[in-house]
Coordinates of C-alpha atoms in Angstrom, one line a residue:
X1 CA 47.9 9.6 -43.8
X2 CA 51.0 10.9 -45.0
X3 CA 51.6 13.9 -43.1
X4 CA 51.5 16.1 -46.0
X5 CA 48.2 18.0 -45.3
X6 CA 48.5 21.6 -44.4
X7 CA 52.0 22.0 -45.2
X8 CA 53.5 24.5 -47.5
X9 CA 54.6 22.9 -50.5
X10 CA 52.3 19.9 -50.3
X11 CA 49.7 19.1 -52.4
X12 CA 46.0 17.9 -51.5
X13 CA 43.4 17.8 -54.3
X14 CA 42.2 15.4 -57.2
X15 CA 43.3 18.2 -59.7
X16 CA 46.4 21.1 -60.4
X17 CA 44.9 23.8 -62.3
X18 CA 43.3 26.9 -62.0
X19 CA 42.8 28.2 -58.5
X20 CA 44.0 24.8 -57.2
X21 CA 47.8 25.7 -57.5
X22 CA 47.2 29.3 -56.5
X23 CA 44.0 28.8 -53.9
X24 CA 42.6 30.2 -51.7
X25 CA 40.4 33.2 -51.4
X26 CA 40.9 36.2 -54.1
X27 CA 42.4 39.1 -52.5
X28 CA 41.1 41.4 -54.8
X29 CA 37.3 40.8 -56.5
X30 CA 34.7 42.9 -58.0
X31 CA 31.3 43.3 -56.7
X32 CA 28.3 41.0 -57.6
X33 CA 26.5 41.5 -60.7
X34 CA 23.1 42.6 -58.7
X35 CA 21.1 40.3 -61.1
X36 CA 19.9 38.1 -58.2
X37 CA 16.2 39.3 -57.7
X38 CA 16.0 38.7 -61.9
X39 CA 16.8 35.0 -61.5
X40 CA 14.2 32.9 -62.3
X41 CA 12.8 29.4 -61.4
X42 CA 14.3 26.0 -63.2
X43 CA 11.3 24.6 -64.7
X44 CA 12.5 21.1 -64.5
X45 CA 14.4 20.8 -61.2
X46 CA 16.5 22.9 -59.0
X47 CA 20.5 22.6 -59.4
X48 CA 21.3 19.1 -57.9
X49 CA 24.5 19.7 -55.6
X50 CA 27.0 16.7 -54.7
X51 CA 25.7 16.6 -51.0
X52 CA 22.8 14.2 -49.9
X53 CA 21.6 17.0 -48.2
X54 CA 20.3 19.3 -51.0
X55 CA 18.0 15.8 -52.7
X56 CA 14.6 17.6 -53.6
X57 CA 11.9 16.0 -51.7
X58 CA 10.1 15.5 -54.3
X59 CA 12.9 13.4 -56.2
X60 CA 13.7 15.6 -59.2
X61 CA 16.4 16.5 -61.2
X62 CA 17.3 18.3 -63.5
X63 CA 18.6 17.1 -66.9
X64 CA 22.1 16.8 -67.1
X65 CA 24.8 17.5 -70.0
X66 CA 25.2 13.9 -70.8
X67 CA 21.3 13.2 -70.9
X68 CA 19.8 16.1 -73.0
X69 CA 20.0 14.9 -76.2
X70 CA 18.2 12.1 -74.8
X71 CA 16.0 14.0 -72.9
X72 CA 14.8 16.1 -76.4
X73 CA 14.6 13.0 -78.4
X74 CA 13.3 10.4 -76.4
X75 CA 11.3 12.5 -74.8
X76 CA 12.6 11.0 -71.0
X77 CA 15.7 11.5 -68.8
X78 CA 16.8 9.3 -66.0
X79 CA 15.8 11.0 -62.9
X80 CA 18.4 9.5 -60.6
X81 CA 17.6 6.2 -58.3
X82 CA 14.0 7.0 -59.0
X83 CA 14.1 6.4 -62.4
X84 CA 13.0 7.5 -66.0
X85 CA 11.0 10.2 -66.1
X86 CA 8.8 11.8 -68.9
X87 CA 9.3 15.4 -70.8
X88 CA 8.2 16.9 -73.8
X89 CA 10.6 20.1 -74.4
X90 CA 9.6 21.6 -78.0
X91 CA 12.4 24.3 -78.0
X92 CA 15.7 24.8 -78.2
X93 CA 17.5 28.3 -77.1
X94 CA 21.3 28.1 -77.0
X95 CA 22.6 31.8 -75.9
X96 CA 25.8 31.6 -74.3
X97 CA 26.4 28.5 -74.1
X98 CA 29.2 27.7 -76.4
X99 CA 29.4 24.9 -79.2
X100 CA 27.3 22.2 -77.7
X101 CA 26.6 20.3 -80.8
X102 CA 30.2 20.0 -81.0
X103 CA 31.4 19.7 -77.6
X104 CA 29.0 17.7 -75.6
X105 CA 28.3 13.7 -76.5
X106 CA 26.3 12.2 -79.3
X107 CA 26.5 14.7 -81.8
X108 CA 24.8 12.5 -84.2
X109 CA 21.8 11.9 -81.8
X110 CA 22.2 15.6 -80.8
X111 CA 21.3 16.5 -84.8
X112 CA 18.4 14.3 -84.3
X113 CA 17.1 16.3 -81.4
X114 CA 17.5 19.9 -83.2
X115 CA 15.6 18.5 -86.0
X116 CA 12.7 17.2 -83.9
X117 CA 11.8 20.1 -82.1
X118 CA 9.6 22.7 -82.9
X119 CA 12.1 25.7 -83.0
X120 CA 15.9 26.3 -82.3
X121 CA 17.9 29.8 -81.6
X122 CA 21.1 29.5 -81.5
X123 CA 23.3 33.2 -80.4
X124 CA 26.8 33.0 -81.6
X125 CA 29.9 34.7 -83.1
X126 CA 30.3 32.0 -85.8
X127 CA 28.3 29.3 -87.9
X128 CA 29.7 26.5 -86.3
X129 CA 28.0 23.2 -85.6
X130 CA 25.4 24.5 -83.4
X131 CA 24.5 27.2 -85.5
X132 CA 24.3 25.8 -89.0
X133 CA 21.1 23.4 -87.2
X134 CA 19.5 26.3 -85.8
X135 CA 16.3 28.0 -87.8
X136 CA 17.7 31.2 -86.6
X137 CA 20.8 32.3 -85.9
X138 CA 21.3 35.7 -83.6
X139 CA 24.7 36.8 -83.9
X140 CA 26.7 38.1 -80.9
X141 CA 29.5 40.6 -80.2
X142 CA 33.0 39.3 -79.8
X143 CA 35.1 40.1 -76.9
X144 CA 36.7 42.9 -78.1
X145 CA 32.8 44.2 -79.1
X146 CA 31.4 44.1 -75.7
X147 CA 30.9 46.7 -73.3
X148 CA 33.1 47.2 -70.6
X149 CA 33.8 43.8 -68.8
X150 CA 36.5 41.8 -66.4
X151 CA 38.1 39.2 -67.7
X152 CA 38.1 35.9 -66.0
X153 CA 41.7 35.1 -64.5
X154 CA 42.8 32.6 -62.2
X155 CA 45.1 34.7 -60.6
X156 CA 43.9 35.8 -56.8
X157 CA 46.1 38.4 -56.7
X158 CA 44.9 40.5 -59.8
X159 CA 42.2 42.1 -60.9
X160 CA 41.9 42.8 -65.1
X161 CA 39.5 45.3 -66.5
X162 CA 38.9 45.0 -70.3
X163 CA 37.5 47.8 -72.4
X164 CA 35.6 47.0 -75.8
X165 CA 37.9 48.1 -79.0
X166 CA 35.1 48.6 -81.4
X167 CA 31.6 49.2 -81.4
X168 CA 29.6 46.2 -82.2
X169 CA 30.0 45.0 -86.4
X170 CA 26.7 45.1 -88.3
X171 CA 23.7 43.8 -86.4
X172 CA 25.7 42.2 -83.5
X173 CA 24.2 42.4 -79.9
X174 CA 25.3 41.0 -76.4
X175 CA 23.2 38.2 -74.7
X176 CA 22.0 41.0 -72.1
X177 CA 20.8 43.3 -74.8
X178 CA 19.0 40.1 -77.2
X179 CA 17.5 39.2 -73.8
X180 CA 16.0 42.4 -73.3
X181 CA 14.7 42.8 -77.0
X182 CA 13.3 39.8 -77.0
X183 CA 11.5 40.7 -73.6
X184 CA 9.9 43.7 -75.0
X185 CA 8.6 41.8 -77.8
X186 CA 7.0 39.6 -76.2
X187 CA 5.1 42.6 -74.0
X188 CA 7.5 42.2 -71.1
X189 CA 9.4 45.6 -69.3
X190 CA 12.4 44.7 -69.9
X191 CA 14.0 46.8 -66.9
X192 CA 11.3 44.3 -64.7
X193 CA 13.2 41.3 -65.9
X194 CA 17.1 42.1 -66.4
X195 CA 18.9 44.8 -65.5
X196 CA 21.7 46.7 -68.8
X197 CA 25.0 46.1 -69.0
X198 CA 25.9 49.7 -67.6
X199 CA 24.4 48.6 -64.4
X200 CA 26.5 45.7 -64.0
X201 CA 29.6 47.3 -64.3
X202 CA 28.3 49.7 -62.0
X203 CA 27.3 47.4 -59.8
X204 CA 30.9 45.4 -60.1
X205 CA 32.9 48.2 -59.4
X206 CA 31.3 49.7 -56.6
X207 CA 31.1 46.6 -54.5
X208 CA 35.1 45.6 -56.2
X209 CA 37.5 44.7 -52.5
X210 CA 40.6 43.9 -51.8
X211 CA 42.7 43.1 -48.8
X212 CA 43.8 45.4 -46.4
X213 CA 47.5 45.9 -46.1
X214 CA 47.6 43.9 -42.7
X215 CA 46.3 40.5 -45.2
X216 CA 43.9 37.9 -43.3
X217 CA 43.3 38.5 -39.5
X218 CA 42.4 34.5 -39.7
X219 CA 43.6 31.5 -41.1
X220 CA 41.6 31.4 -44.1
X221 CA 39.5 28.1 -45.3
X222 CA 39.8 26.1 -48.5
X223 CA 37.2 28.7 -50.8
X224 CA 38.2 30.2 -53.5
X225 CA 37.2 33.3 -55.5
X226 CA 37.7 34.3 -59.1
X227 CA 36.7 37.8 -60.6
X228 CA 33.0 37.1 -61.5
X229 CA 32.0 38.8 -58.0
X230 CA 31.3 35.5 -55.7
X231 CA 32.9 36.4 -52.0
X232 CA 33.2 33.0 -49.5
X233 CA 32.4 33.0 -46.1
X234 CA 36.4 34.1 -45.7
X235 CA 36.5 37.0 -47.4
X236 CA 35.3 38.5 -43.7
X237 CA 34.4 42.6 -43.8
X238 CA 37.0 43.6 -41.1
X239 CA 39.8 42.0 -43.5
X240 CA 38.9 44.1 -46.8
X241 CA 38.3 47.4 -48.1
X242 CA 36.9 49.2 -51.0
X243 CA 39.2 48.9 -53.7
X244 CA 38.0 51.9 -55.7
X245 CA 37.8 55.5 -55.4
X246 CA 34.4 56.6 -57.3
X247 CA 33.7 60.4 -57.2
X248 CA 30.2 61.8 -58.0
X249 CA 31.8 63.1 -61.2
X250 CA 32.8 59.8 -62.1
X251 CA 29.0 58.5 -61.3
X252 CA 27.9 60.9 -63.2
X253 CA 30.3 59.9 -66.5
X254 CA 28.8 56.7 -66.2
X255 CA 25.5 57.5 -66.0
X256 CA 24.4 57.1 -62.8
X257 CA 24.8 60.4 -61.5
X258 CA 22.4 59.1 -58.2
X259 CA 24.7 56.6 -57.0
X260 CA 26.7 58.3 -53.9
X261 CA 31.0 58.4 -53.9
X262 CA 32.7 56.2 -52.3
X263 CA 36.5 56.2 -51.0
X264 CA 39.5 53.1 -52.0
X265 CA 42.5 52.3 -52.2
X266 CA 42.7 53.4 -56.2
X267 CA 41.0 56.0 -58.0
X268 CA 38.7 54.9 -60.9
X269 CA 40.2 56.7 -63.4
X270 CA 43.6 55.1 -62.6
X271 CA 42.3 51.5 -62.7
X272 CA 40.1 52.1 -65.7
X273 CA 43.6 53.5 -67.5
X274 CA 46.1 50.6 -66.2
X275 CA 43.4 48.0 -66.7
X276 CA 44.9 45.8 -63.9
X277 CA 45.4 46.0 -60.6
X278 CA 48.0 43.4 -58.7
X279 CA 47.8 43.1 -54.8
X280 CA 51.4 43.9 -53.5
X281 CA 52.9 40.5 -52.3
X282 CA 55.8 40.8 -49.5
X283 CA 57.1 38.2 -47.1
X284 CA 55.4 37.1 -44.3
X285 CA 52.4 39.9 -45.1
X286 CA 49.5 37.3 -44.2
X287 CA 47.8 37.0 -47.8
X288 CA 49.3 33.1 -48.4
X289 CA 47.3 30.3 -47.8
X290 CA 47.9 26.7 -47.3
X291 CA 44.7 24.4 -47.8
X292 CA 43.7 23.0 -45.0
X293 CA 46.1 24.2 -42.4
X294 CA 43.8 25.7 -40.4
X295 CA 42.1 22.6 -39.9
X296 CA 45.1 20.4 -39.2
X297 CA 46.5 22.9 -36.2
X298 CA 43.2 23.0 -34.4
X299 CA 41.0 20.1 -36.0
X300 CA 38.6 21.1 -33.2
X301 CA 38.2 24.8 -33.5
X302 CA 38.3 24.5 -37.4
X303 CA 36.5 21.1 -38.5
X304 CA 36.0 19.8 -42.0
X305 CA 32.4 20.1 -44.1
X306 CA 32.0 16.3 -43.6
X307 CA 29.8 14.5 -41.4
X308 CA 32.9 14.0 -38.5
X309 CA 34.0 17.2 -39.3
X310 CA 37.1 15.6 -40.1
X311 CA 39.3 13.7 -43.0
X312 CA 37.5 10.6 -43.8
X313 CA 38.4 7.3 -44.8
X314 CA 35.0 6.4 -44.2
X315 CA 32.5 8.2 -45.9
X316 CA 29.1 7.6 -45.6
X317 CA 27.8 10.8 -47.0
X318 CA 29.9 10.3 -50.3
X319 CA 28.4 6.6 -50.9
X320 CA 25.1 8.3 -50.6
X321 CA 24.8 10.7 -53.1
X322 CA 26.6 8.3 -55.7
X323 CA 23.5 5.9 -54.7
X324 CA 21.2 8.5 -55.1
X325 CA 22.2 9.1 -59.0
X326 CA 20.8 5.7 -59.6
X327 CA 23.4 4.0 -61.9
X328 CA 25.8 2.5 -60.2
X329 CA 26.8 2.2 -56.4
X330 CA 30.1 2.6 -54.3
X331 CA 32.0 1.7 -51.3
X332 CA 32.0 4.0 -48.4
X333 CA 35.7 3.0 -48.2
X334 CA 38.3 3.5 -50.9
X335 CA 38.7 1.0 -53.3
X336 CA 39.0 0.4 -56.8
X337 CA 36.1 0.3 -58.7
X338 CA 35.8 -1.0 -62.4
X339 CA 34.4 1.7 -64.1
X340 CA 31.5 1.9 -66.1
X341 CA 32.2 0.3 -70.0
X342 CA 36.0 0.5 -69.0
X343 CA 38.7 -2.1 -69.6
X344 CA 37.3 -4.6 -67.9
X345 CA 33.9 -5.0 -69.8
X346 CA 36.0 -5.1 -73.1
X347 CA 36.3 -9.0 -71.7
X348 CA 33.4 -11.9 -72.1
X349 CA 35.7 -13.5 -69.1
X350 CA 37.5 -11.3 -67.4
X351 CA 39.2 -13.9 -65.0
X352 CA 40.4 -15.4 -67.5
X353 CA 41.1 -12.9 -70.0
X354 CA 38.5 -13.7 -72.4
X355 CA 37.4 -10.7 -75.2
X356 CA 34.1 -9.8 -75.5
X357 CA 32.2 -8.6 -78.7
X358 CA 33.8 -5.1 -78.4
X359 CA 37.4 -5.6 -77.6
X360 CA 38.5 -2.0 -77.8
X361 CA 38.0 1.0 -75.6
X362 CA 37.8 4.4 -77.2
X363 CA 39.5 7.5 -75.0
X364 CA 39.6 10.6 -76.1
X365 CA 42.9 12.8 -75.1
X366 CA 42.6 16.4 -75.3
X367 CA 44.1 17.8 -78.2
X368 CA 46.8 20.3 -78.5
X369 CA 45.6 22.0 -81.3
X370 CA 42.6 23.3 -80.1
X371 CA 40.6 24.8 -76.8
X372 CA 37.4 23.2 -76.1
X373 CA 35.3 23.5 -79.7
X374 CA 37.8 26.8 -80.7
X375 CA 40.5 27.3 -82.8
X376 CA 40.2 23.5 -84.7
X377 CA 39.8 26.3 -87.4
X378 CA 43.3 27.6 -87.5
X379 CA 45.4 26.4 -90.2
X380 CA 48.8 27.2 -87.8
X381 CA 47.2 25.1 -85.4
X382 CA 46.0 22.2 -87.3
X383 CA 49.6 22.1 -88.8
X384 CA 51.1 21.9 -85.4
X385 CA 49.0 19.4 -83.9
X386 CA 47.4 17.4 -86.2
X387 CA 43.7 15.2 -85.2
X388 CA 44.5 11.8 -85.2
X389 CA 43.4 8.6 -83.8
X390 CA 45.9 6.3 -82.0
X391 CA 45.3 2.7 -82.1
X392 CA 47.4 0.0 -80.1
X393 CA 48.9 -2.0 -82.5
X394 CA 48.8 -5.4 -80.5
X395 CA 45.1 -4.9 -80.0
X396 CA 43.5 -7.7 -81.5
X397 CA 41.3 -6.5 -84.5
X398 CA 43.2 -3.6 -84.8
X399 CA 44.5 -3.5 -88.2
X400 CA 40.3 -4.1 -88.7
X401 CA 39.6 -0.9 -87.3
X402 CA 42.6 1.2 -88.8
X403 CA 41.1 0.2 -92.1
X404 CA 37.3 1.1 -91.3
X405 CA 38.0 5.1 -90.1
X406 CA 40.5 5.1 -93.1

């Protein structure tokens, strides 16, 4: 409406981080994992997707992040517009999951839920919140403990390779090797159900691409691709090549002395020794991107992923899967809508200004001092940015409430 789509320089998402303010597909990517054919089967639902399109026949969910403490405690989970729906889940595994105890809402009823189950594993490098409920704690290697890895970057141009600095400390292990031990244990072959480590990194550097010198032969679309191997439907064969040279005798250092050589841009050895690799960037070499330009000089040879194939004001589509999550509904057309416990429900009488029982509203800012559950530890940090609670002053009640959290 503004004229500002598909221009250089302009700006045309809900968010500027990440891969937002450098988008587009990755023009240099390692290979995929190769741990598709070991995926198994959600017990409780499939992944539900934001499109009305992907809505289980059978109307079910899965449990989301906001609803699992609930789920584990109350034994039920609301199962979008059709409602509550019954589940008894007796066990808690937490393996690579982060602090979720800490991190995720309702700590307090989340305790509850750890304690009412049968068993709970947590895997992590420290006794944080998470671990100090578990029954047993598996402890994991730290970055610098794993095996040979690439670090996640939101950088489309570069590729980083990260090499472990020590062996794994006491009994540490990785989440791959605990889920293969545990597998064997429990009469499993382990090699039936997950593949090693060694074979991932195989795997990742054999399939690893990057752009040809001659960049994008097309206007490329809005994906975007980060180092964990994914590829988007622009990342088109005739536009890349093999990034790494692999020689049998490097196959054969590895450990896979079957898998045949293969010719790149780089040798191994080279990228394995620099641990980066950064695409060359020159003017007018056609590896930029501008979201959405595509679409805006030929709206009829490149149309949108929406129902008109176009921008839309009107979205029917959109309206639809927020109906379809069963709490609340919205207008196909922009508009402001009073969010759930928000301002407005602070008031008895909103029209005419009129508190309620529960005048304030509680937000909570991202800190400074610390990332996500980590680094709250650090004494530098907790120095530097202190936790504190901020409380309008002209609130009624307030002086109330700055005496009940002292």
């Amino acid at each position: 409406m503004t004229g500002n789509v598909g221009k250089s320089g302009a700006m045309v998402s809900d968010m500027s981080g990440q891969m937002v303010c450098n988008g587009g597909s990755a023009l240099v990517a390692v290979g995929g994992e190769g741990r598709s054919e070991y995926a198994t089967t959600d017990p409780v639902a499939n992944t539900f997707a934001l499109s009305a399109a992907v809505v289980p026949n059978d109307g079910l969910f899965g449990v989301t992040s906001q609803q699992k403490w609930h789920a584990v405690y109350d034994g039920s989970y609301h199962n979008g517009k059709w409602g509550q729906r019954e589940i008894d889940i007796r066990c808690i595994w937490d393996i690579g999951r982060g602090n979720k105890l800490n991190s995720e809402p309702d700590t307090l009823l989340g305790i509850k839920a750890f304690r009412k189950v049968e068993f709970v594993v947590s895997c992590d490098c420290f006794l944080n919140t998470t671990a100090q409920y578990a029954d047993i704690v598996l402890p994991m290697v730290m970055q610098w403990e794993h095996p040979a890895n690439f670090s996640h970057t939101s950088n489309r141009e570069t590729l980083t390779y990260c090499a472990h600095v020590i062996a794994p400390l006491f009994e540490a292990r990785s989440d791959y090797e605990i889920n293969r031990a545990l597998a064997e244990r429990l009469g499993f072959d382990p090699d039936e159900l997950e593949i090693t480590e060694e074979e991932i990194f195989a795997n990742q550097i054999q399939g690893a691409t990057v752009i040809k010198e001659g960049g994008f032969t097309k206007k490329v679309g809005s994906g975007a691709v980060g180092p964990g191997g994914a590829t988007t439907e622009d990342m088109v064969d005739p536009d890349f090549e093999k990034l790494l040279t692999i020689t049998a005798e490097d196959w054969a250092e590895l450990g896979f002395p079957d898998r045949e050589p293969q010719e790149g841009r780089i040798p191994l050895r080279q990228f394995l020794k620099d641990g980066i690799y950064q695409v060359p960037r020159t003017e007018g070499d056609n590896c930029g991107y501008i979201a959405l330009e595509a679409f805006v000089e030929d709206p009829v040879a490149n149309p949108l992923n929406t129902e008109s194939g176009k921008l839309e004001i009107y979205c029917r589509q959109l309206a639809e899967v927020v109906d379809i999550y069963g709490s609340y509904s919205i207008s196909p057309i922009p508009k402001y809508e009073p969010p759930q416990e928000g301002y407005e429900a602070t008031f008895s009488d909103f029209e005419n200004r009129v508190k309620g029982p529960y005048p304030l509203q509680l937000e909570s800012p991202h800190s400074l001092g610390h990332h996500s559950s980590q680094l709250d530890n650090c004494r530098w940090m907790q120095e530097a940015h202190a936790n504190v609670a901020y409380v309008n002053p002209w609130m009624p009640r307030s002086a109330v409430f700055l005496n009940t959290i002292r």
